[in-house]
Coordinates of C-alpha atoms in Angstrom, one line a residue:
M1 CA 58.1 98.4 130.0
S2 CA 55.2 96.8 131.9
D3 CA 54.2 97.7 135.4
I4 CA 57.0 98.8 137.7
G5 CA 56.9 97.5 141.3
V6 CA 58.1 100.2 143.7
I7 CA 59.3 99.4 147.2
A8 CA 59.4 102.5 149.4
V9 CA 59.5 102.3 153.2
T10 CA 60.4 105.8 154.2
A11 CA 58.6 109.2 153.7
R12 CA 61.3 110.1 151.2
G13 CA 60.9 106.9 149.3
R14 CA 57.1 107.3 149.2
A15 CA 57.5 110.9 147.9
A16 CA 59.6 109.6 145.1
A17 CA 57.1 106.9 144.3
E18 CA 54.3 109.5 144.1
R19 CA 56.4 111.6 141.8
L20 CA 57.2 108.7 139.5
A21 CA 53.5 107.7 139.5
T22 CA 52.6 111.2 138.4
A23 CA 55.2 111.1 135.6
W24 CA 54.3 107.6 134.4
P25 CA 50.5 107.2 135.0
G26 CA 49.2 103.7 135.0
T27 CA 52.7 102.2 135.2
V28 CA 53.9 102.5 138.8
R29 CA 52.6 100.0 141.4
T30 CA 53.6 100.7 144.9
I31 CA 54.0 97.4 146.8
T32 CA 53.0 97.4 150.5
A33 CA 53.6 94.7 153.0
E34 CA 54.4 94.3 156.7
R35 CA 58.1 93.8 155.9
P36 CA 60.1 95.4 153.1
A37 CA 61.6 92.1 152.2
E38 CA 58.2 90.6 151.6
A39 CA 57.2 93.6 149.4
L40 CA 60.4 93.2 147.4
R41 CA 59.8 89.6 146.8
T42 CA 56.3 90.3 145.7
A43 CA 57.5 93.0 143.2
F44 CA 60.1 90.6 141.8
T45 CA 57.7 87.8 141.2
E46 CA 54.7 89.8 140.0
C47 CA 56.0 93.0 138.2
G48 CA 57.8 93.6 134.9
A49 CA 60.4 95.7 136.7
V50 CA 61.5 96.5 140.3
L51 CA 62.4 99.9 141.7
S52 CA 63.8 99.5 145.2
F53 CA 64.2 102.5 147.5
L54 CA 66.4 100.3 149.8
A55 CA 70.1 99.8 150.1
V56 CA 71.8 97.8 147.4
G57 CA 73.1 95.3 149.9
A58 CA 69.6 94.7 151.4
T59 CA 68.1 94.3 148.0
V60 CA 70.7 91.8 146.9
R61 CA 70.3 89.7 150.0
V62 CA 66.5 89.5 149.6
L63 CA 66.5 88.8 145.9
A64 CA 69.5 86.4 145.6
P65 CA 67.5 83.2 146.3
L66 CA 64.9 84.3 143.6
L67 CA 67.4 84.9 140.8
G68 CA 67.1 82.7 137.7
D69 CA 68.1 83.9 134.2
K70 CA 68.8 87.5 133.3
T71 CA 66.6 87.2 130.2
A72 CA 63.6 86.1 132.3
D73 CA 64.2 88.0 135.6
P74 CA 62.7 91.5 135.9
P75 CA 65.2 94.3 135.8
V76 CA 66.0 95.9 139.2
V77 CA 67.1 99.4 140.0
C78 CA 68.0 100.8 143.5
V79 CA 67.7 104.4 144.5
D80 CA 69.3 105.8 147.6
E81 CA 67.5 107.7 150.3
S82 CA 68.8 111.1 149.2
W83 CA 67.9 110.5 145.5
D84 CA 71.5 110.9 144.4
H85 CA 71.9 107.7 142.5
A86 CA 69.8 105.3 140.5
V87 CA 71.8 102.0 140.4
A88 CA 71.0 99.5 137.6
L89 CA 71.4 96.4 139.8
L90 CA 70.1 93.5 137.7
G91 CA 69.3 93.1 134.0
G92 CA 71.2 96.1 132.7
H93 CA 70.6 95.3 129.0
H94 CA 67.2 93.9 129.7
G95 CA 65.6 97.1 131.0
A96 CA 67.5 98.2 134.1
N97 CA 69.9 100.6 132.4
E98 CA 66.9 102.2 130.6
L99 CA 64.9 102.3 133.8
A100 CA 67.8 103.9 135.7
E101 CA 68.0 106.6 133.0
R102 CA 64.2 107.2 133.2
V103 CA 64.2 107.5 137.0
A104 CA 67.1 109.9 136.8
G105 CA 65.1 112.0 134.4
V106 CA 62.3 112.3 136.9
L107 CA 64.1 112.5 140.2
G108 CA 67.2 114.4 139.1
C109 CA 69.6 111.7 140.3
R110 CA 72.6 110.2 138.5
P111 CA 72.1 106.9 136.7
V112 CA 74.8 104.4 137.8
I113 CA 75.4 101.9 134.9
T114 CA 78.2 99.4 135.3
T115 CA 77.7 97.1 132.3
A116 CA 81.0 97.2 130.4
S117 CA 79.5 97.7 126.9
D118 CA 77.6 100.7 128.1
S119 CA 80.5 102.3 129.9
T120 CA 82.6 102.0 126.7
R121 CA 79.5 102.8 124.4
T122 CA 80.0 99.4 122.7
T123 CA 76.9 97.6 121.2
P124 CA 75.9 95.1 123.9
L125 CA 76.1 91.5 122.6
D126 CA 73.2 90.1 124.7
S127 CA 70.8 92.4 122.8
Y128 CA 72.6 92.3 119.4
G129 CA 70.0 92.3 116.7
E130 CA 67.2 92.0 119.3
D131 CA 65.0 94.6 117.5
L132 CA 65.3 92.5 114.3
G133 CA 64.1 89.4 116.1
F134 CA 67.5 87.8 116.6
T135 CA 67.9 85.1 119.3
L136 CA 71.0 83.5 120.7
A137 CA 71.4 79.9 119.9
D138 CA 73.4 79.4 123.1
R139 CA 74.2 82.0 125.8
G140 CA 77.1 79.9 127.0
P141 CA 79.9 81.5 124.9
L142 CA 78.6 85.0 125.2
A143 CA 80.8 86.1 128.2
A144 CA 84.0 85.0 126.5
V145 CA 83.0 86.5 123.2
G146 CA 82.1 89.8 124.9
A147 CA 85.4 89.9 126.8
A148 CA 87.3 89.5 123.5
V149 CA 85.3 92.3 121.9
L150 CA 85.8 94.7 124.9
S151 CA 89.5 93.8 125.0
G152 CA 90.1 94.7 121.4
D153 CA 91.1 91.1 120.4
P154 CA 90.5 90.0 116.8
V155 CA 86.9 88.8 116.5
R156 CA 85.6 87.2 113.3
L157 CA 82.2 88.4 112.2
E158 CA 80.2 86.1 109.9
G159 CA 76.9 86.6 108.1
A160 CA 76.1 90.1 109.5
E161 CA 76.7 92.0 106.3
A162 CA 73.2 91.7 104.9
W163 CA 71.4 92.8 108.1
P164 CA 70.9 96.4 109.3
L165 CA 72.8 95.8 112.6
P166 CA 74.4 98.3 115.0
P167 CA 78.1 98.7 114.8
L168 CA 80.8 96.7 116.6
P169 CA 84.3 97.9 117.3
D170 CA 86.9 97.8 114.5
G171 CA 88.5 94.7 116.0
V172 CA 85.4 92.8 115.0
C173 CA 85.8 92.1 111.3
A174 CA 84.6 89.7 108.6
R175 CA 88.2 89.5 107.1
I176 CA 89.8 87.9 110.2
P177 CA 90.6 84.2 109.5
V178 CA 89.2 81.7 111.9
G179 CA 92.7 80.6 112.9
E180 CA 93.6 84.1 114.0
A181 CA 90.3 84.9 115.8
A182 CA 90.0 85.1 119.6
A183 CA 86.3 84.7 119.2
V184 CA 83.6 84.5 116.5
I185 CA 80.2 86.3 116.1
R186 CA 78.0 84.5 113.7
V187 CA 74.6 85.4 112.2
S188 CA 73.2 82.3 110.6
D189 CA 69.9 80.5 110.1
Q190 CA 71.8 77.2 109.4
C191 CA 72.4 74.5 112.0
D192 CA 75.7 73.7 110.2
D193 CA 77.4 76.6 112.0
G194 CA 81.0 76.0 111.1
P195 CA 83.9 73.5 110.9
V196 CA 84.0 70.5 113.1
G197 CA 86.8 70.5 115.8
E198 CA 88.5 73.2 117.7
Q199 CA 87.3 76.7 117.2
P200 CA 87.2 79.8 119.3
P201 CA 84.3 80.8 121.5
T202 CA 81.4 81.5 119.1
A203 CA 78.2 83.5 119.7
V204 CA 75.6 82.3 117.2
Y205 CA 72.6 84.6 116.5
R206 CA 69.6 83.2 114.8
P207 CA 67.9 85.8 112.5
R208 CA 64.2 85.7 111.8
S209 CA 64.9 84.9 108.1
L210 CA 62.8 81.9 107.1
V211 CA 59.2 81.5 106.0
V212 CA 57.8 78.0 105.7
G213 CA 55.2 77.6 103.0
V214 CA 52.5 75.0 103.6
G215 CA 49.8 73.5 101.5
S216 CA 47.4 70.7 102.6
A217 CA 44.4 68.6 102.0
R218 CA 41.3 69.3 104.1
G219 CA 41.4 67.7 107.5
V220 CA 45.2 67.2 107.6
S221 CA 46.5 66.5 111.1
A222 CA 48.8 68.8 113.0
D223 CA 51.2 66.0 113.5
E224 CA 51.5 65.4 109.8
V225 CA 52.1 69.1 109.1
G226 CA 54.5 69.5 112.0
D227 CA 56.5 66.4 111.2
L228 CA 56.8 67.5 107.5
I229 CA 58.0 71.0 108.5
D230 CA 60.5 69.6 111.0
G231 CA 61.9 67.2 108.4
V232 CA 62.2 69.8 105.7
L233 CA 64.1 72.2 108.0
A234 CA 66.4 69.4 109.4
D235 CA 67.3 68.1 105.9
A236 CA 68.1 71.6 104.8
L237 CA 70.1 72.2 108.0
L238 CA 67.9 75.2 108.8
A239 CA 67.3 76.4 112.3
P240 CA 63.7 76.3 113.6
E241 CA 64.5 79.4 115.7
S242 CA 64.9 81.4 112.5
V243 CA 61.4 80.7 111.2
R244 CA 59.4 83.9 111.3
A245 CA 56.1 82.6 110.0
V246 CA 54.1 79.8 108.3
A247 CA 52.5 81.0 105.0
T248 CA 49.7 79.4 103.1
V249 CA 46.8 80.2 100.7
D250 CA 43.8 82.0 102.3
L251 CA 41.6 79.0 101.5
K252 CA 43.5 77.3 104.4
A253 CA 43.1 80.2 106.9
D254 CA 40.9 77.9 109.1
E255 CA 42.8 74.7 108.5
E256 CA 43.2 73.4 112.1
G257 CA 46.2 71.1 111.2
I258 CA 48.2 74.0 109.9
L259 CA 47.2 76.4 112.7
R260 CA 48.0 73.9 115.5
A261 CA 51.3 72.8 114.0
A262 CA 52.4 76.4 113.8
A263 CA 51.1 77.3 117.3
R264 CA 53.0 74.4 118.9
R265 CA 56.2 75.9 117.6
G266 CA 55.3 79.5 118.4
W267 CA 55.0 80.6 114.8
D268 CA 52.4 83.0 113.3
V269 CA 50.4 82.0 110.2
V270 CA 49.9 84.4 107.3
T271 CA 47.7 83.8 104.3
Y272 CA 47.6 85.1 100.7
A273 CA 45.0 85.0 98.0
A274 CA 45.3 82.4 95.4
A275 CA 45.6 85.0 92.6
E276 CA 48.5 86.6 94.5
L277 CA 50.3 83.3 94.8
A278 CA 49.7 82.6 91.1
D279 CA 51.9 85.5 90.2
V280 CA 54.9 84.1 92.1
E281 CA 57.4 82.3 89.9
V282 CA 58.3 78.9 91.4
P283 CA 60.5 76.0 90.2
N284 CA 57.9 73.3 90.7
P285 CA 54.4 74.4 89.6
S286 CA 51.5 72.0 89.4
E287 CA 48.5 72.2 87.1
V288 CA 46.6 69.8 89.4
V289 CA 47.0 72.3 92.3
R290 CA 46.0 75.2 89.9
A291 CA 42.8 73.4 89.1
E292 CA 42.0 72.8 92.7
V293 CA 42.9 76.2 94.4
G294 CA 43.6 78.6 91.6
T295 CA 47.3 78.8 91.8
P296 CA 50.0 76.4 90.4
S297 CA 51.8 76.5 93.8
V298 CA 50.9 76.9 97.4
A299 CA 53.9 75.8 99.5
E300 CA 56.7 77.3 97.4
A301 CA 54.7 80.4 96.3
A302 CA 53.5 81.2 99.8
A303 CA 57.1 80.8 101.2
L304 CA 58.5 83.1 98.6
R305 CA 55.7 85.6 98.9
G306 CA 56.0 85.7 102.7
A307 CA 59.7 86.1 102.6
A308 CA 59.6 88.8 99.9
G309 CA 57.1 90.8 101.9
A310 CA 59.3 90.8 104.9
G311 CA 62.4 92.1 103.0
R312 CA 63.6 93.2 99.7
G313 CA 63.4 89.8 98.0
A314 CA 63.5 86.1 98.7
E315 CA 65.2 82.9 97.7
L316 CA 63.9 79.4 97.9
V317 CA 66.2 77.4 100.2
A318 CA 64.1 74.2 100.5
S319 CA 62.0 73.0 97.6
K320 CA 58.6 71.6 98.2
R321 CA 58.3 68.2 99.8
K322 CA 55.1 66.2 100.0
T323 CA 53.4 63.7 102.3
A324 CA 50.0 62.1 101.8
N325 CA 48.1 65.2 102.8
A326 CA 50.6 68.1 103.1
T327 CA 53.3 70.0 101.2
A328 CA 56.0 72.3 102.7
A329 CA 58.8 74.5 101.3
V330 CA 61.1 77.1 102.9
A331 CA 62.2 80.6 101.6
R332 CA 64.8 82.9 103.0
V333 CA 64.3 86.7 103.5
R334 CA 66.7 89.1 101.8
P335 CA 66.6 91.7 104.5
R336 CA 66.0 95.4 103.8
G337 CA 68.6 98.0 104.9
R338 CA 67.5 100.7 107.2
L339 CA 67.6 104.5 106.8
A340 CA 66.9 106.7 109.8
V341 CA 66.5 110.4 108.8
V342 CA 67.3 112.1 112.0
G343 CA 66.7 115.7 113.1
L344 CA 69.2 116.8 115.7
G345 CA 67.3 119.8 116.9
P346 CA 68.6 123.4 116.9
G347 CA 72.0 122.6 118.4
A348 CA 71.9 122.3 122.2
R349 CA 72.3 118.7 123.3
D350 CA 69.4 118.8 125.7
L351 CA 67.2 119.8 122.8
T352 CA 68.1 116.6 120.9
A353 CA 65.3 114.1 121.2
P354 CA 66.1 110.8 123.1
R355 CA 64.9 108.9 120.0
A356 CA 67.4 110.7 117.9
V357 CA 70.2 109.7 120.3
A358 CA 69.0 106.1 120.2
E359 CA 69.0 106.0 116.4
L360 CA 72.6 107.5 116.3
R361 CA 73.7 104.7 118.6
R362 CA 72.0 102.1 116.5
A363 CA 73.4 103.2 113.2
S364 CA 76.5 101.5 111.7
V365 CA 76.8 104.3 109.1
V366 CA 76.3 108.0 109.8
V367 CA 76.0 110.5 106.9
G368 CA 75.9 114.2 107.4
L369 CA 77.3 117.7 107.1
D370 CA 80.7 117.9 108.7
Q371 CA 79.6 120.4 111.4
Y372 CA 76.5 118.4 112.4
V373 CA 78.6 115.2 112.6
D374 CA 81.0 117.0 115.0
Q375 CA 78.1 117.8 117.3
V376 CA 77.3 114.1 117.9
R377 CA 80.6 112.2 117.5
D378 CA 80.6 111.5 121.2
L379 CA 77.2 109.7 120.9
L380 CA 78.3 107.2 118.2
R381 CA 79.3 103.7 119.1
P382 CA 82.8 102.4 118.3
G383 CA 83.0 101.0 114.8
T384 CA 80.5 103.5 113.3
R385 CA 81.5 104.5 109.8
I386 CA 81.2 108.2 109.3
L387 CA 80.7 109.8 105.9
V388 CA 80.9 113.6 106.0
S389 CA 80.5 116.3 103.3
G390 CA 80.3 120.1 103.2
L391 CA 77.7 122.7 102.5
G392 CA 76.0 122.5 99.1
Q393 CA 76.3 118.7 98.8
E394 CA 72.9 117.9 100.1
E395 CA 71.9 115.7 97.1
E396 CA 75.2 113.8 97.3
R397 CA 74.6 113.1 101.0
A398 CA 71.0 111.9 100.3
R399 CA 72.2 109.6 97.5
T400 CA 75.0 108.3 99.7
A401 CA 72.7 107.5 102.6
V402 CA 70.2 105.7 100.4
E403 CA 72.9 103.7 98.6
E404 CA 74.5 102.6 101.9
A405 CA 71.1 101.5 103.2
R406 CA 70.6 99.5 100.0
T407 CA 73.7 97.4 100.9
G408 CA 71.9 96.3 104.0
A409 CA 73.4 98.7 106.5
A410 CA 71.8 100.6 109.3
V411 CA 72.2 104.2 108.2
A412 CA 71.5 107.5 110.0
L413 CA 71.2 110.6 107.8
I414 CA 71.5 113.6 110.1
G415 CA 70.7 117.2 109.9
S416 CA 69.9 120.1 112.2
G417 CA 66.4 121.0 113.3
D418 CA 63.7 118.7 112.0
A419 CA 64.9 116.6 109.0
G420 CA 61.6 117.2 107.2
V421 CA 61.8 121.0 107.4
Y422 CA 64.2 122.5 104.8
A423 CA 66.5 119.5 105.5
M424 CA 67.5 116.1 104.4
A425 CA 64.3 114.0 104.5
S426 CA 62.9 115.3 101.3
P427 CA 65.9 114.6 99.0
A428 CA 66.5 111.3 100.7
L429 CA 62.9 110.1 100.2
D430 CA 63.1 111.2 96.6
F431 CA 65.7 108.5 96.1
A432 CA 64.5 105.8 98.5
G433 CA 62.5 102.9 97.1
P434 CA 60.6 100.1 98.8
D435 CA 63.9 98.1 99.0
I436 CA 64.9 99.9 102.2
E437 CA 63.1 100.6 105.5
V438 CA 62.9 104.4 106.3
V439 CA 62.4 105.8 109.8
G440 CA 61.9 109.5 110.5
V441 CA 63.0 111.0 113.8
P442 CA 61.5 114.4 114.5
G443 CA 63.6 117.3 115.8
I444 CA 62.9 120.7 117.2
T445 CA 63.1 123.2 114.3
A446 CA 65.1 126.4 114.2
A447 CA 61.7 128.2 113.9
V448 CA 60.4 126.7 117.1
A449 CA 63.6 127.2 119.0
A450 CA 63.7 130.9 117.9
S451 CA 60.0 131.3 118.6
N452 CA 60.4 130.2 122.2
L453 CA 63.3 132.6 122.7
L454 CA 61.3 135.5 121.4
G455 CA 58.1 134.7 123.2
A456 CA 55.1 133.3 121.3
P457 CA 55.2 134.7 117.7
L458 CA 53.8 131.5 116.3
G459 CA 50.7 131.5 118.5
H460 CA 48.3 131.7 115.5
D461 CA 48.5 130.8 111.8
H462 CA 51.9 131.1 110.3
A463 CA 54.0 130.3 107.3
Y464 CA 57.6 129.2 106.7
I465 CA 59.3 130.5 103.6
S466 CA 62.9 130.0 102.5
L467 CA 64.4 133.0 100.8
S468 CA 67.1 131.0 99.1
D469 CA 66.7 131.1 95.3
L470 CA 69.3 128.4 94.6
H471 CA 66.7 125.8 93.9
T472 CA 63.5 127.9 93.7
P473 CA 63.1 130.9 91.3
W474 CA 62.8 134.2 93.0
E475 CA 59.5 134.9 91.2
A476 CA 57.9 131.8 92.9
I477 CA 59.3 132.9 96.3
E478 CA 58.0 136.4 95.9
R479 CA 54.5 135.0 95.1
R480 CA 54.5 133.0 98.3
V481 CA 55.7 136.0 100.3
R482 CA 52.9 138.1 98.8
A483 CA 50.3 135.4 99.5
A484 CA 51.4 135.2 103.1
A485 CA 51.2 139.0 103.4
E486 CA 47.7 139.1 102.0
G487 CA 46.6 136.2 104.2
D488 CA 48.0 138.0 107.2
F489 CA 50.1 135.1 108.4
T490 CA 53.0 135.5 110.8
V491 CA 56.0 134.6 108.6
C492 CA 59.2 132.8 109.5
F493 CA 62.0 133.3 107.0
Y494 CA 64.6 130.5 106.6
N495 CA 67.9 131.2 104.7
P496 CA 67.2 134.9 105.0
R497 CA 70.5 136.5 103.9
S498 CA 74.0 135.6 102.8
R499 CA 77.0 137.5 101.5
K500 CA 75.9 136.8 97.9
R501 CA 72.1 137.1 98.5
D502 CA 71.7 140.4 100.4
W503 CA 68.7 141.9 98.7
Q504 CA 66.0 139.2 99.0
L505 CA 65.2 139.8 102.7
P506 CA 64.7 143.6 102.3
R507 CA 62.4 142.9 99.3
A508 CA 60.4 140.3 101.3
L509 CA 60.0 142.8 104.1
E510 CA 58.9 145.5 101.7
I511 CA 56.1 143.2 100.5
L512 CA 55.0 142.5 104.0
A513 CA 55.1 146.2 104.9
E514 CA 52.4 146.8 102.2
H515 CA 50.0 144.8 104.5
R516 CA 51.4 145.4 108.0
P517 CA 51.7 148.4 110.4
A518 CA 55.2 149.9 110.6
A519 CA 55.3 148.9 114.3
T520 CA 54.7 145.2 113.5
P521 CA 57.1 143.2 115.8
V522 CA 60.0 141.4 114.1
G523 CA 62.3 139.1 115.9
H524 CA 65.5 137.5 114.7
V525 CA 67.6 134.9 116.4
H526 CA 71.2 134.0 115.5
N527 CA 72.5 130.6 116.4
A528 CA 69.4 129.6 118.4
S529 CA 70.4 127.3 121.3
R530 CA 74.1 127.3 120.1
E531 CA 77.2 129.1 121.2
G532 CA 76.9 132.7 120.1
E533 CA 73.2 132.8 120.4
C534 CA 71.8 136.3 119.9
V535 CA 68.1 137.3 120.3
T536 CA 66.8 140.6 118.8
M537 CA 63.4 142.2 119.1
T538 CA 62.7 145.0 116.7
T539 CA 60.0 146.2 114.3
L540 CA 59.2 146.0 110.6
E541 CA 60.1 149.7 110.2
E542 CA 63.5 149.3 111.9
M543 CA 64.3 146.3 109.9
L544 CA 63.7 148.2 106.7
A545 CA 65.8 151.1 108.0
G546 CA 68.9 148.9 108.1
G547 CA 68.1 146.2 110.7
V548 CA 68.8 143.4 108.1
D549 CA 72.5 144.0 108.4
A550 CA 72.6 141.8 111.5
V551 CA 71.0 138.8 109.7
D552 CA 72.9 135.9 108.1
M553 CA 72.4 132.3 107.1
F554 CA 72.5 131.2 110.8
T555 CA 69.6 133.5 111.6
V556 CA 65.8 132.9 111.7
V557 CA 63.6 135.9 111.1
L558 CA 60.0 136.0 112.3
V559 CA 57.7 138.8 111.2
G560 CA 54.4 139.2 113.0
S561 CA 50.9 139.4 111.5
S562 CA 48.8 142.5 111.9
A563 CA 47.6 141.2 115.3
S564 CA 51.1 140.5 116.7
R565 CA 52.4 142.8 119.4
A566 CA 55.1 143.3 121.9
V567 CA 54.1 142.5 125.5
A568 CA 56.7 143.1 128.3
G569 CA 59.5 142.9 125.7
R570 CA 58.2 139.6 124.3
F571 CA 56.8 138.9 120.8
V572 CA 53.3 137.6 121.0
T573 CA 50.7 136.7 118.3
P574 CA 47.3 136.2 120.1
R575 CA 45.5 133.1 119.4
G576 CA 42.4 135.1 118.5
Y577 CA 39.9 133.1 120.5
T578 CA 37.3 134.4 122.8
W579 CA 37.8 132.5 126.1
K580 CA 34.7 131.3 127.8
G581 CA 34.4 130.3 131.4

């Protein structure tokens, strides 16, 4: 979000503004004027968002004459004098809801969000597909379609299956016949959007799915290029709003006619080397073109290359057409599915990253261990498909998540801690190819959560070692333990002990004891940040004397280096630096 104009006329309001400016440096702009109304109007016309420490009624009366369209007006949030509530007043889905949440996080107030889709956790239709570049062809039917969705009426969904879109409630379905639908949600890059005649309210979303390939002679005019493109799109019934770029050969990177025609329509221009375009198979190659520029096709090849680079493939939807000095063709993107590998943190909700929450709400399919899915069911939007499995089925979960993403879905593969630390990221990325987009969301690891409960055991160099020999031979694990012992690392043991594996932890501690004093601090934490949390501080000697009995698979064990010590009951590994004034 760009600059936030803050209107504060009381000491309490000014204190809040200062606190927000400290929390968000370079973002907050406190607006001053002789009259609060004047300051409020200035903020509304000049700033990207407005934060009003005035009453809701007063804010509404001042801003009402200035209101235009919610997609263009800045979002407005009001905060009361006692900092109890942050009210998303205008532009809920266009920044106000998010701003209210952010303000609440700084001031400790409660965000008040009244948009129906947010209160029911339903995907908001006015931002449906926004992060994919979707635009609404017409906002007119949106209210009626949204009311049908929220009411649970049958709503027909068309054209969304190939795109990694967030979920919609179960009443929104591709199988509903048009005649039985109370409304229609359509994703289409075609202007021929449905049957002529009576049809229910229809929200049409234009995906950014088209790439226009252009070739030209030197000195071609922008009008000739533009008219050609417009004609090709119109004859193929393709929506200009769905064009994501114009593509051409790099020899035309400075061709003013192409650049100006694209700029007039708000499109970017991308270029490719002739050798790269020559490798693209096209239906209408030309040896004359090959002789001139080094590739048998410019328009068709550039369109296909540009569309393929934006997705997992492309199809030519308008073959090349020529004028005296230009050629144009259009290709459609086959979109990639999306896999978010999400670390939920150690268990406590307030230790789950906001980005993880956002990915869970964006996913139409969630794949995970049953107990982890149960932790986050309340965060998932209605209509989310949930695929759960039990312990020991990690490879199956990873394969399932990747395969779901390959169908075009938006998938979240979840796990505890950080997904990249003894969790699901590694097996998933082993299976994931370039045909899907992969997003990693970091989480607080069990080691970090346990470390903070114990003190600062990871204050200097440390090593993580899993003692599970299900996938790693014990001989390899023992070599790693011995290397960590000889290197004098603090060691964090994952998967330390189970009912069937009860000897590995004592053996690992024996190896460390060969290189550590008997009084070396050891800490173990059971269920860090979860119900039943138990934090234990002990020593290496006491652990070898029977202390391992309290350890299980839900426990993280940290063994200090030779420099680690207990300070006021806390486990500390000094950083080892000489501090200088």
